[in-house]
Coordinates of C-alpha atoms in Angstrom, one line a residue:
M111 CA 73.7 229.2 255.9
R112 CA 72.6 230.1 259.4
E113 CA 70.1 232.8 260.2
V114 CA 71.5 235.5 262.6
E115 CA 69.9 238.3 264.6
I116 CA 71.3 241.8 264.7
V117 CA 72.2 242.2 268.4
G118 CA 73.2 245.9 267.8
V119 CA 75.9 248.4 267.2
R120 CA 78.6 249.2 269.6
V121 CA 81.9 251.1 269.7
D122 CA 85.0 249.0 270.2
M123 CA 87.3 250.8 272.7
P124 CA 90.1 252.0 272.7
A125 CA 90.1 252.1 268.9
N126 CA 86.8 254.0 268.9
Q127 CA 85.7 251.8 265.9
P128 CA 82.0 250.9 265.5
L129 CA 81.0 247.3 265.0
V130 CA 77.8 245.4 264.4
L131 CA 77.2 242.3 266.4
L132 CA 75.4 239.3 264.9
R133 CA 74.2 236.3 266.9
E134 CA 73.4 232.9 265.4
V135 CA 69.7 232.1 265.9
G136 CA 69.5 228.8 267.8
G137 CA 73.2 228.8 268.5
A138 CA 75.9 230.3 270.7
R139 CA 78.2 232.0 268.2
V140 CA 78.5 235.8 267.8
V141 CA 80.1 237.5 264.8
P142 CA 81.5 241.0 265.3
I143 CA 81.9 243.0 262.0
W144 CA 83.8 246.3 262.2
I145 CA 81.9 248.9 260.2
G146 CA 82.1 252.6 259.4
A147 CA 80.4 255.3 261.5
V148 CA 77.8 256.2 258.8
E149 CA 76.7 252.5 258.5
A150 CA 76.7 252.2 262.3
S151 CA 74.3 255.2 262.5
A152 CA 72.1 253.7 259.7
I153 CA 71.8 250.4 261.5
A154 CA 71.2 252.0 264.9
F155 CA 68.4 254.2 263.4
A156 CA 66.8 251.1 261.9
L157 CA 67.1 249.0 265.1
Q158 CA 65.5 251.8 267.1
G159 CA 62.8 252.7 264.6
T160 CA 64.0 256.3 264.6
P161 CA 62.1 258.3 261.9
T162 CA 64.1 260.6 259.7
A163 CA 63.0 263.9 258.2
R164 CA 64.2 262.8 254.8
P165 CA 65.1 259.3 253.5
L166 CA 68.6 258.1 254.3
T167 CA 70.5 256.1 251.7
H168 CA 69.3 252.7 252.8
E169 CA 65.7 253.9 253.1
L170 CA 66.0 255.2 249.6
M171 CA 67.3 251.9 248.4
A172 CA 64.5 250.0 250.0
T173 CA 61.9 252.4 248.4
V174 CA 63.6 252.1 244.9
V175 CA 63.6 248.2 245.1
E176 CA 59.9 248.3 246.1
A177 CA 59.0 250.9 243.4
L178 CA 60.7 248.6 240.8
G179 CA 58.4 245.7 241.9
D180 CA 61.1 243.6 243.6
D181 CA 61.6 242.5 247.1
L182 CA 64.8 241.9 249.1
Q183 CA 64.4 238.4 250.5
R184 CA 67.7 237.9 252.3
V185 CA 71.2 239.1 252.9
E186 CA 73.9 236.5 252.9
I187 CA 77.3 237.1 254.4
V188 CA 79.1 234.6 252.2
D189 CA 82.8 235.0 252.9
V190 CA 85.5 236.5 255.1
R191 CA 89.1 237.0 253.8
D192 CA 91.8 238.8 255.6
G193 CA 89.3 240.2 258.1
I194 CA 87.1 241.6 255.3
F195 CA 83.5 240.3 255.1
Y196 CA 81.6 239.9 251.8
A197 CA 77.8 239.8 251.4
E198 CA 75.2 239.3 248.7
L199 CA 71.7 240.7 248.4
H200 CA 69.2 238.2 247.2
F201 CA 66.0 239.5 245.6
E202 CA 62.7 237.9 244.8
S203 CA 63.3 238.4 241.1
G204 CA 66.4 236.1 241.3
A205 CA 68.8 239.0 241.1
V206 CA 71.9 238.7 243.3
V207 CA 74.0 241.8 244.1
E208 CA 77.3 242.0 245.9
A209 CA 77.3 244.3 248.9
R210 CA 79.2 245.3 252.0
P211 CA 77.7 243.4 255.0
S212 CA 77.0 246.7 256.8
D213 CA 75.0 248.1 253.8
G214 CA 73.2 244.8 253.5
I215 CA 72.3 244.7 257.1
A216 CA 71.0 248.3 257.1
L217 CA 68.9 247.5 254.0
A218 CA 67.6 244.2 255.5
L219 CA 66.4 245.9 258.6
R220 CA 64.4 248.4 256.5
A221 CA 63.0 245.8 254.1
G222 CA 62.3 243.1 256.8
A223 CA 64.7 240.7 255.1
T224 CA 66.5 237.8 256.8
V225 CA 70.2 238.0 257.4
L226 CA 72.2 234.7 257.0
V227 CA 75.8 233.9 257.6
A228 CA 77.6 231.1 255.8
E229 CA 78.7 228.2 258.1
D230 CA 82.4 228.6 257.1
V231 CA 82.2 232.3 258.0
L232 CA 80.7 231.4 261.4
D233 CA 83.5 228.9 261.9
A234 CA 86.2 231.4 261.0
A235 CA 84.9 234.6 262.6
G236 CA 82.3 233.4 265.2
L237 CA 83.0 233.7 268.8
V238 CA 81.3 231.6 271.6
P239 CA 80.8 234.0 274.5
E240 CA 81.6 232.8 277.9
S241 CA 79.2 233.4 280.7
D242 CA 80.7 236.8 281.5
E243 CA 80.5 237.8 277.8
E244 CA 76.8 236.7 277.8
A245 CA 76.2 239.1 280.6
E246 CA 78.1 241.8 278.7
V247 CA 75.9 241.2 275.6
E248 CA 72.8 241.6 277.8
R249 CA 74.2 244.8 279.3
F250 CA 74.8 246.0 275.7
R251 CA 71.2 245.2 274.7
E252 CA 70.1 247.4 277.6
F253 CA 72.5 250.1 276.5
L254 CA 71.0 250.0 273.0
D255 CA 67.6 250.8 274.5
D256 CA 69.0 254.2 275.6
V257 CA 71.6 255.1 272.9
E258 CA 70.8 257.6 270.2
P259 CA 72.1 257.4 266.6
E260 CA 73.7 260.8 267.1
D261 CA 76.0 259.2 269.7
F262 CA 77.9 257.7 266.8
G263 CA 78.3 261.0 265.1

């Protein structure tokens, strides 16, 4: 397993499909995972620290886990088959729950948990950006500083 950082959420054109971009910590590979608009908004809200008037689903989940006396330690993206990614939530109590990666990432951001990707998933789905792509990732980071979650609505 390799730790990844959540670079951000973007919309892939021309399909207009949101994706979350993960970058391997201490490495060069980037993993794009196409996700739904609701999950894209949830991840963008968390990355930007945008407060909500009422708890969103992932905020509620984090609160419930805490109220039950447990702690989300890590989210592991464990497999990719036919372009579909699979993840697991690992709790301090030892419980392991299957989840969609997008939900796991949104929850991890709220709970301060680590996100890990299996080495074979990085080998299968990871891309090594070329220098122009690195510049694009940096421009994307700058874009994230100004984008609002409502832009994905």
